[in-house]
PDB file of C-alpha atoms in Angstrom:
ATOM      1  CA  GLY A   1     -30.544 -16.214  36.772  1.00 63.00           C
ATOM      2  CA  ALA A   2     -31.720 -19.558  35.521  1.00 76.00           C
ATOM      3  CA  VAL A   3     -35.171 -19.755  33.954  1.00 86.00           C
ATOM      4  CA  VAL A   4     -37.786 -22.420  34.505  1.00 92.00           C
ATOM      5  CA  SER A   5     -41.011 -22.471  32.551  1.00 94.00           C
ATOM      6  CA  GLN A   6     -44.269 -24.237  33.247  1.00 95.00           C
ATOM      7  CA  HIS A   7     -47.087 -25.021  30.905  1.00 96.00           C
ATOM      8  CA  PRO A   8     -49.960 -24.457  31.071  1.00 96.00           C
ATOM      9  CA  SER A   9     -50.194 -21.528  33.450  1.00 94.00           C
ATOM     10  CA  TRP A  10     -53.771 -22.429  34.207  1.00 95.00           C
ATOM     11  CA  VAL A  11     -56.093 -25.252  33.294  1.00 97.00           C
ATOM     12  CA  ILE A  12     -59.693 -26.153  33.960  1.00 97.00           C
ATOM     13  CA  CYS A  13     -60.702 -29.765  33.558  1.00 95.00           C
ATOM     14  CA  LYS A  14     -63.670 -31.961  34.306  1.00 96.00           C
ATOM     15  CA  SER A  15     -63.686 -34.439  37.135  1.00 97.00           C
ATOM     16  CA  GLY A  16     -62.341 -37.804  36.046  1.00 96.00           C
ATOM     17  CA  THR A  17     -60.054 -36.525  33.327  1.00 97.00           C
ATOM     18  CA  SER A  18     -56.258 -36.365  33.411  1.00 97.00           C
ATOM     19  CA  VAL A  19     -54.119 -33.268  33.153  1.00 97.00           C
ATOM     20  CA  LYS A  20     -50.441 -33.004  32.254  1.00 97.00           C
ATOM     21  CA  ILE A  21     -48.248 -30.151  33.460  1.00 97.00           C
ATOM     22  CA  GLU A  22     -44.834 -29.563  31.913  1.00 97.00           C
ATOM     23  CA  CYS A  23     -41.814 -28.076  33.624  1.00 96.00           C
ATOM     24  CA  ARG A  24     -38.800 -27.052  31.581  1.00 95.00           C
ATOM     25  CA  SER A  25     -35.416 -25.639  32.512  1.00 92.00           C
ATOM     26  CA  LEU A  26     -34.653 -23.264  29.662  1.00 91.00           C
ATOM     27  CA  ASP A  27     -30.989 -22.402  30.074  1.00 86.00           C
ATOM     28  CA  PHE A  28     -29.517 -25.114  32.235  1.00 85.00           C
ATOM     29  CA  GLN A  29     -29.626 -28.838  32.662  1.00 87.00           C
ATOM     30  CA  ALA A  30     -31.608 -29.895  35.682  1.00 86.00           C
ATOM     31  CA  THR A  31     -30.617 -33.224  37.080  1.00 82.00           C
ATOM     32  CA  THR A  32     -33.166 -32.776  39.840  1.00 87.00           C
ATOM     33  CA  MET A  33     -36.640 -31.284  39.690  1.00 92.00           C
ATOM     34  CA  PHE A  34     -39.145 -30.823  42.459  1.00 93.00           C
ATOM     35  CA  TRP A  35     -42.917 -30.677  42.364  1.00 96.00           C
ATOM     36  CA  TYR A  36     -44.799 -28.677  44.969  1.00 95.00           C
ATOM     37  CA  ARG A  37     -48.405 -28.053  45.723  1.00 95.00           C
ATOM     38  CA  GLN A  38     -49.555 -24.839  47.327  1.00 91.00           C
ATOM     39  CA  PHE A  39     -52.927 -24.149  48.899  1.00 83.00           C
ATOM     40  CA  PRO A  40     -54.192 -20.582  49.294  1.00 78.00           C
ATOM     41  CA  LYS A  41     -52.187 -18.629  51.842  1.00 72.00           C
ATOM     42  CA  GLN A  42     -50.191 -21.699  52.756  1.00 74.00           C
ATOM     43  CA  SER A  43     -46.662 -22.849  52.329  1.00 80.00           C
ATOM     44  CA  LEU A  44     -45.291 -25.134  49.709  1.00 87.00           C
ATOM     45  CA  MET A  45     -45.915 -28.830  50.130  1.00 90.00           C
ATOM     46  CA  LEU A  46     -43.236 -30.928  48.493  1.00 92.00           C
ATOM     47  CA  MET A  47     -44.926 -33.685  46.535  1.00 95.00           C
ATOM     48  CA  ALA A  48     -42.000 -35.435  44.923  1.00 94.00           C
ATOM     49  CA  THR A  49     -38.433 -35.183  43.791  1.00 92.00           C
ATOM     50  CA  SER A  50     -37.486 -36.426  40.369  1.00 90.00           C
ATOM     51  CA  ASN A  51     -34.061 -37.214  39.025  1.00 85.00           C
ATOM     52  CA  GLU A  52     -33.453 -37.505  35.328  1.00 83.00           C
ATOM     53  CA  GLY A  53     -33.716 -41.053  34.109  1.00 81.00           C
ATOM     54  CA  SER A  54     -34.957 -42.553  37.353  1.00 84.00           C
ATOM     55  CA  LYS A  55     -38.201 -42.946  39.231  1.00 87.00           C
ATOM     56  CA  ALA A  56     -39.478 -40.061  41.271  1.00 91.00           C
ATOM     57  CA  THR A  57     -39.310 -40.105  45.044  1.00 92.00           C
ATOM     58  CA  TYR A  58     -42.663 -39.243  46.527  1.00 95.00           C
ATOM     59  CA  GLU A  59     -43.254 -37.637  49.880  1.00 93.00           C
ATOM     60  CA  GLN A  60     -45.301 -39.446  52.452  1.00 92.00           C
ATOM     61  CA  GLY A  61     -48.997 -39.181  51.792  1.00 92.00           C
ATOM     62  CA  VAL A  62     -48.690 -38.362  48.095  1.00 94.00           C
ATOM     63  CA  GLU A  63     -50.318 -40.955  45.848  1.00 94.00           C
ATOM     64  CA  LYS A  64     -47.802 -41.946  43.223  1.00 92.00           C
ATOM     65  CA  ASP A  65     -50.453 -43.550  41.039  1.00 94.00           C
ATOM     66  CA  LYS A  66     -52.457 -40.362  41.021  1.00 96.00           C
ATOM     67  CA  PHE A  67     -49.623 -37.909  40.509  1.00 96.00           C
ATOM     68  CA  LEU A  68     -47.429 -39.395  37.801  1.00 95.00           C
ATOM     69  CA  ILE A  69     -44.055 -37.767  37.404  1.00 94.00           C
ATOM     70  CA  ASN A  70     -41.726 -38.308  34.493  1.00 90.00           C
ATOM     71  CA  HIS A  71     -38.282 -36.740  34.155  1.00 88.00           C
ATOM     72  CA  ALA A  72     -37.306 -38.006  30.748  1.00 82.00           C
ATOM     73  CA  SER A  73     -34.637 -35.469  29.924  1.00 89.00           C
ATOM     74  CA  LEU A  74     -32.338 -33.019  31.636  1.00 88.00           C
ATOM     75  CA  THR A  75     -34.628 -30.142  30.735  1.00 92.00           C
ATOM     76  CA  LEU A  76     -38.131 -31.567  31.061  1.00 93.00           C
ATOM     77  CA  SER A  77     -40.232 -33.029  33.830  1.00 94.00           C
ATOM     78  CA  THR A  78     -43.954 -33.663  33.650  1.00 95.00           C
ATOM     79  CA  LEU A  79     -46.617 -34.075  36.305  1.00 97.00           C
ATOM     80  CA  THR A  80     -49.808 -35.840  35.278  1.00 97.00           C
ATOM     81  CA  VAL A  81     -52.778 -35.635  37.590  1.00 97.00           C
ATOM     82  CA  THR A  82     -54.793 -38.723  36.760  1.00 96.00           C
ATOM     83  CA  SER A  83     -58.533 -39.000  37.255  1.00 96.00           C
ATOM     84  CA  ALA A  84     -58.644 -35.527  38.691  1.00 96.00           C
ATOM     85  CA  HIS A  85     -61.179 -34.594  41.327  1.00 96.00           C
ATOM     86  CA  PRO A  86     -62.199 -31.198  42.721  1.00 95.00           C
ATOM     87  CA  GLU A  87     -59.966 -31.722  45.757  1.00 94.00           C
ATOM     88  CA  ASP A  88     -56.983 -31.811  43.399  1.00 95.00           C
ATOM     89  CA  SER A  89     -57.625 -28.186  42.535  1.00 95.00           C
ATOM     90  CA  SER A  90     -54.560 -26.289  43.603  1.00 94.00           C
ATOM     91  CA  PHE A  91     -51.534 -24.301  42.526  1.00 94.00           C
ATOM     92  CA  TYR A  92     -48.760 -26.607  41.345  1.00 96.00           C
ATOM     93  CA  ILE A  93     -45.220 -25.311  41.192  1.00 94.00           C
ATOM     94  CA  CYS A  94     -42.134 -27.018  39.865  1.00 95.00           C
ATOM     95  CA  SER A  95     -38.556 -26.132  40.580  1.00 93.00           C
ATOM     96  CA  ALA A  96     -35.265 -27.210  39.125  1.00 90.00           C
ATOM     97  CA  ARG A  97     -31.845 -27.438  40.610  1.00 82.00           C
ATOM     98  CA  PRO A  98     -28.694 -27.235  38.530  1.00 77.00           C
ATOM     99  CA  PRO A  99     -26.110 -29.972  38.984  1.00 73.00           C
ATOM    100  CA  SER A 100     -23.987 -29.794  42.107  1.00 63.00           C
ATOM    101  CA  GLY A 101     -21.799 -26.767  42.219  1.00 56.00           C
ATOM    102  CA  ILE A 102     -21.869 -23.268  43.582  1.00 52.00           C
ATOM    103  CA  MET A 103     -25.495 -22.726  42.599  1.00 59.00           C
ATOM    104  CA  LEU A 104     -27.293 -24.433  45.427  1.00 73.00           C
ATOM    105  CA  GLU A 105     -30.580 -22.577  45.155  1.00 80.00           C
ATOM    106  CA  GLN A 106     -33.624 -23.800  43.317  1.00 85.00           C
ATOM    107  CA  TYR A 107     -35.254 -22.042  40.411  1.00 89.00           C
ATOM    108  CA  PHE A 108     -39.018 -22.094  40.314  1.00 91.00           C
ATOM    109  CA  GLY A 109     -41.483 -22.150  37.502  1.00 93.00           C
ATOM    110  CA  PRO A 110     -44.337 -19.631  37.475  1.00 92.00           C
ATOM    111  CA  GLY A 111     -46.840 -22.230  38.634  1.00 93.00           C
ATOM    112  CA  THR A 112     -49.933 -23.863  37.190  1.00 95.00           C
ATOM    113  CA  ARG A 113     -53.386 -23.170  38.561  1.00 94.00           C
ATOM    114  CA  LEU A 114     -55.487 -26.338  38.248  1.00 96.00           C
ATOM    115  CA  THR A 115     -59.237 -26.158  38.690  1.00 96.00           C
ATOM    116  CA  VAL A 116     -61.221 -29.368  38.548  1.00 97.00           C
ATOM    117  CA  THR A 117     -64.956 -28.948  38.056  1.00 96.00           C
TER     118      THR A 117
ATOM    119  CA  ALA B   1     -34.137 -33.458  60.771  1.00 81.00           C
ATOM    120  CA  GLN B   2     -34.232 -29.882  59.610  1.00 87.00           C
ATOM    121  CA  SER B   3     -36.885 -27.254  60.167  1.00 92.00           C
ATOM    122  CA  VAL B   4     -37.620 -23.615  59.595  1.00 94.00           C
ATOM    123  CA  ALA B   5     -39.781 -21.279  61.627  1.00 95.00           C
ATOM    124  CA  GLN B   6     -41.220 -18.048  60.350  1.00 96.00           C
ATOM    125  CA  PRO B   7     -42.995 -16.835  63.456  1.00 95.00           C
ATOM    126  CA  GLU B   8     -45.013 -14.091  61.800  1.00 95.00           C
ATOM    127  CA  ASP B   9     -47.826 -14.831  59.367  1.00 94.00           C
ATOM    128  CA  GLN B  10     -47.908 -11.189  58.373  1.00 96.00           C
ATOM    129  CA  VAL B  11     -45.681  -8.157  58.706  1.00 98.00           C
ATOM    130  CA  ASN B  12     -46.990  -4.664  58.144  1.00 98.00           C
ATOM    131  CA  VAL B  13     -44.689  -1.730  57.510  1.00 98.00           C
ATOM    132  CA  ALA B  14     -45.044   1.770  56.145  1.00 98.00           C
ATOM    133  CA  GLU B  15     -43.343   2.658  52.904  1.00 98.00           C
ATOM    134  CA  GLY B  16     -39.904   4.102  53.534  1.00 97.00           C
ATOM    135  CA  ASN B  17     -39.491   2.367  56.884  1.00 98.00           C
ATOM    136  CA  PRO B  18     -37.071  -0.480  57.459  1.00 98.00           C
ATOM    137  CA  LEU B  19     -38.491  -3.980  57.351  1.00 97.00           C
ATOM    138  CA  THR B  20     -37.533  -7.270  58.968  1.00 98.00           C
ATOM    139  CA  VAL B  21     -38.958 -10.689  58.217  1.00 98.00           C
ATOM    140  CA  LYS B  22     -37.879 -13.247  60.770  1.00 98.00           C
ATOM    141  CA  CYS B  23     -36.586 -16.760  60.231  1.00 98.00           C
ATOM    142  CA  THR B  24     -35.062 -19.276  62.605  1.00 98.00           C
ATOM    143  CA  TYR B  25     -33.864 -22.713  61.677  1.00 96.00           C
ATOM    144  CA  SER B  26     -32.775 -26.056  63.008  1.00 95.00           C
ATOM    145  CA  VAL B  27     -30.382 -28.314  61.127  1.00 91.00           C
ATOM    146  CA  SER B  28     -27.663 -30.824  61.822  1.00 88.00           C
ATOM    147  CA  GLY B  29     -24.301 -29.399  60.931  1.00 88.00           C
ATOM    148  CA  ASN B  30     -23.720 -26.265  58.925  1.00 89.00           C
ATOM    149  CA  PRO B  31     -26.733 -24.706  57.240  1.00 92.00           C
ATOM    150  CA  TYR B  32     -27.351 -23.443  53.774  1.00 92.00           C
ATOM    151  CA  LEU B  33     -30.016 -20.742  54.064  1.00 94.00           C
ATOM    152  CA  PHE B  34     -32.192 -19.157  51.400  1.00 94.00           C
ATOM    153  CA  TRP B  35     -34.849 -16.505  51.001  1.00 96.00           C
ATOM    154  CA  TYR B  36     -37.424 -16.562  48.238  1.00 94.00           C
ATOM    155  CA  VAL B  37     -40.235 -14.159  47.342  1.00 95.00           C
ATOM    156  CA  GLN B  38     -43.574 -15.031  45.779  1.00 92.00           C
ATOM    157  CA  TYR B  39     -45.871 -12.542  44.101  1.00 90.00           C
ATOM    158  CA  PRO B  40     -49.574 -13.443  43.683  1.00 85.00           C
ATOM    159  CA  ASN B  41     -50.213 -16.347  41.350  1.00 80.00           C
ATOM    160  CA  ARG B  42     -46.536 -16.686  40.554  1.00 84.00           C
ATOM    161  CA  GLY B  43     -43.741 -19.071  41.360  1.00 85.00           C
ATOM    162  CA  LEU B  44     -41.014 -18.282  43.851  1.00 89.00           C
ATOM    163  CA  GLN B  45     -38.091 -16.055  42.998  1.00 91.00           C
ATOM    164  CA  PHE B  46     -34.695 -16.502  44.591  1.00 90.00           C
ATOM    165  CA  LEU B  47     -33.588 -13.485  46.653  1.00 94.00           C
ATOM    166  CA  LEU B  48     -30.397 -14.459  48.428  1.00 94.00           C
ATOM    167  CA  LYS B  49     -28.520 -17.247  50.125  1.00 93.00           C
ATOM    168  CA  TYR B  50     -25.987 -17.884  52.846  1.00 94.00           C
ATOM    169  CA  ILE B  51     -23.517 -20.652  52.246  1.00 91.00           C
ATOM    170  CA  THR B  52     -20.391 -19.597  54.076  1.00 89.00           C
ATOM    171  CA  GLY B  53     -18.308 -16.522  54.748  1.00 90.00           C
ATOM    172  CA  ASP B  54     -19.628 -13.084  55.642  1.00 92.00           C
ATOM    173  CA  ASN B  55     -22.655 -13.258  57.908  1.00 94.00           C
ATOM    174  CA  LEU B  56     -24.340 -10.371  56.099  1.00 96.00           C
ATOM    175  CA  VAL B  57     -25.594 -11.422  52.728  1.00 96.00           C
ATOM    176  CA  LYS B  58     -26.839  -8.982  50.131  1.00 96.00           C
ATOM    177  CA  GLY B  59     -29.386 -10.032  47.557  1.00 94.00           C
ATOM    178  CA  SER B  60     -31.779  -8.806  44.919  1.00 91.00           C
ATOM    179  CA  TYR B  61     -33.965  -5.686  45.118  1.00 93.00           C
ATOM    180  CA  GLY B  62     -32.015  -4.184  48.019  1.00 95.00           C
ATOM    181  CA  PHE B  63     -32.710  -7.030  50.416  1.00 97.00           C
ATOM    182  CA  GLU B  64     -30.146  -8.421  52.795  1.00 97.00           C
ATOM    183  CA  ALA B  65     -30.079 -11.062  55.491  1.00 98.00           C
ATOM    184  CA  GLU B  66     -27.900 -11.676  58.482  1.00 96.00           C
ATOM    185  CA  PHE B  67     -26.827 -15.136  59.503  1.00 97.00           C
ATOM    186  CA  ASN B  68     -26.583 -15.491  63.268  1.00 97.00           C
ATOM    187  CA  LYS B  69     -25.236 -18.876  64.230  1.00 95.00           C
ATOM    188  CA  SER B  70     -25.694 -18.505  67.978  1.00 95.00           C
ATOM    189  CA  GLN B  71     -29.342 -17.552  67.562  1.00 96.00           C
ATOM    190  CA  THR B  72     -29.867 -19.895  64.592  1.00 97.00           C
ATOM    191  CA  SER B  73     -31.518 -17.068  62.741  1.00 98.00           C
ATOM    192  CA  PHE B  74     -31.464 -15.682  59.224  1.00 98.00           C
ATOM    193  CA  HIS B  75     -33.692 -12.609  59.268  1.00 98.00           C
ATOM    194  CA  LEU B  76     -34.449 -10.802  56.029  1.00 98.00           C
ATOM    195  CA  LYS B  77     -34.063  -7.032  56.070  1.00 98.00           C
ATOM    196  CA  LYS B  78     -34.390  -3.986  53.893  1.00 98.00           C
ATOM    197  CA  PRO B  79     -33.519  -0.434  54.965  1.00 97.00           C
ATOM    198  CA  SER B  80     -36.411   1.247  53.177  1.00 97.00           C
ATOM    199  CA  ALA B  81     -39.534  -0.652  52.185  1.00 98.00           C
ATOM    200  CA  LEU B  82     -41.407  -0.121  48.921  1.00 97.00           C
ATOM    201  CA  VAL B  83     -45.073  -0.814  48.242  1.00 96.00           C
ATOM    202  CA  SER B  84     -43.903  -3.146  45.477  1.00 95.00           C
ATOM    203  CA  ASP B  85     -42.123  -5.273  48.099  1.00 96.00           C
ATOM    204  CA  SER B  86     -45.544  -6.501  49.251  1.00 96.00           C
ATOM    205  CA  ALA B  87     -45.468 -10.254  48.672  1.00 96.00           C
ATOM    206  CA  LEU B  88     -45.095 -13.612  50.371  1.00 95.00           C
ATOM    207  CA  TYR B  89     -41.600 -14.404  51.639  1.00 96.00           C
ATOM    208  CA  PHE B  90     -40.243 -17.871  52.282  1.00 95.00           C
ATOM    209  CA  CYS B  91     -37.163 -18.875  54.216  1.00 96.00           C
ATOM    210  CA  ALA B  92     -35.568 -22.246  53.474  1.00 94.00           C
ATOM    211  CA  VAL B  93     -32.777 -24.316  54.973  1.00 92.00           C
ATOM    212  CA  ARG B  94     -30.845 -27.411  54.124  1.00 89.00           C
ATOM    213  CA  ALA B  95     -27.852 -29.037  55.715  1.00 85.00           C
ATOM    214  CA  SER B  96     -24.526 -28.636  53.953  1.00 81.00           C
ATOM    215  CA  GLY B  97     -24.193 -32.412  53.995  1.00 74.00           C
ATOM    216  CA  GLY B  98     -26.759 -35.151  53.699  1.00 63.00           C
ATOM    217  CA  SER B  99     -30.092 -34.566  51.965  1.00 66.00           C
ATOM    218  CA  TYR B 100     -30.046 -31.827  49.370  1.00 73.00           C
ATOM    219  CA  ILE B 101     -33.752 -31.219  49.719  1.00 82.00           C
ATOM    220  CA  PRO B 102     -34.456 -27.909  51.460  1.00 87.00           C
ATOM    221  CA  THR B 103     -37.187 -27.338  53.998  1.00 89.00           C
ATOM    222  CA  PHE B 104     -39.343 -24.255  53.532  1.00 91.00           C
ATOM    223  CA  GLY B 105     -40.951 -22.134  56.189  1.00 93.00           C
ATOM    224  CA  ARG B 106     -44.674 -21.494  56.052  1.00 92.00           C
ATOM    225  CA  GLY B 107     -44.175 -18.052  54.594  1.00 94.00           C
ATOM    226  CA  THR B 108     -44.654 -14.493  55.829  1.00 96.00           C
ATOM    227  CA  SER B 109     -46.916 -12.065  54.065  1.00 95.00           C
ATOM    228  CA  LEU B 110     -45.289  -8.649  53.873  1.00 97.00           C
ATOM    229  CA  ILE B 111     -47.631  -5.725  53.409  1.00 97.00           C
ATOM    230  CA  VAL B 112     -46.106  -2.323  52.771  1.00 97.00           C
ATOM    231  CA  HIS B 113     -48.549   0.532  53.222  1.00 96.00           C
ATOM    232  CA  PRO B 114     -48.223   3.728  51.165  1.00 95.00           C
TER     233      PRO B 114
END
């Protein structure tokens, strides 16, 4: 199946700093990428949907100025957590969806564990 | 609007026994249904999907799921559980038309006891 990578797999940062997480589709072009946040023992919370070359669409309640998403190419999307605070600590997962066709499922990255101290 | 219900937070089964993880959905029109599995500290892995055709769908690792339109269900099953099947399982649905963004259930933790 299709492969999606995320980098870094874990990061610890100090409160007030910014952190960038990369999501790459390795063997397919992803016109659409999704960013999720997952709290312990909870489901995925969709944060935003990004389409290559256009602005991301954020879900209600997600601060677009805090969680900056850039989808500059068909294989790369980035999530930048700006001025991170301890409450931003979470597991962030990206997923990518191939262009419309028979493959309708999403392919997920391995996730990034963010800890803000 | 579309929604998914996974009524069980946790399912316990003995190794070698059959397992079922339940999922019901609500969507306008025809559904596309998916099952994903998540191991600790990892992303989700695609298991199987129903798009159209045969109601019984076979997927990875011996898992299968049965689409039941009248009961709006898509339960995940496996004839003989393995300890290594212990993980978090997510059901997802999206409508065949309209928004392409799927809705995920809250997840069911499957624990297979030796």
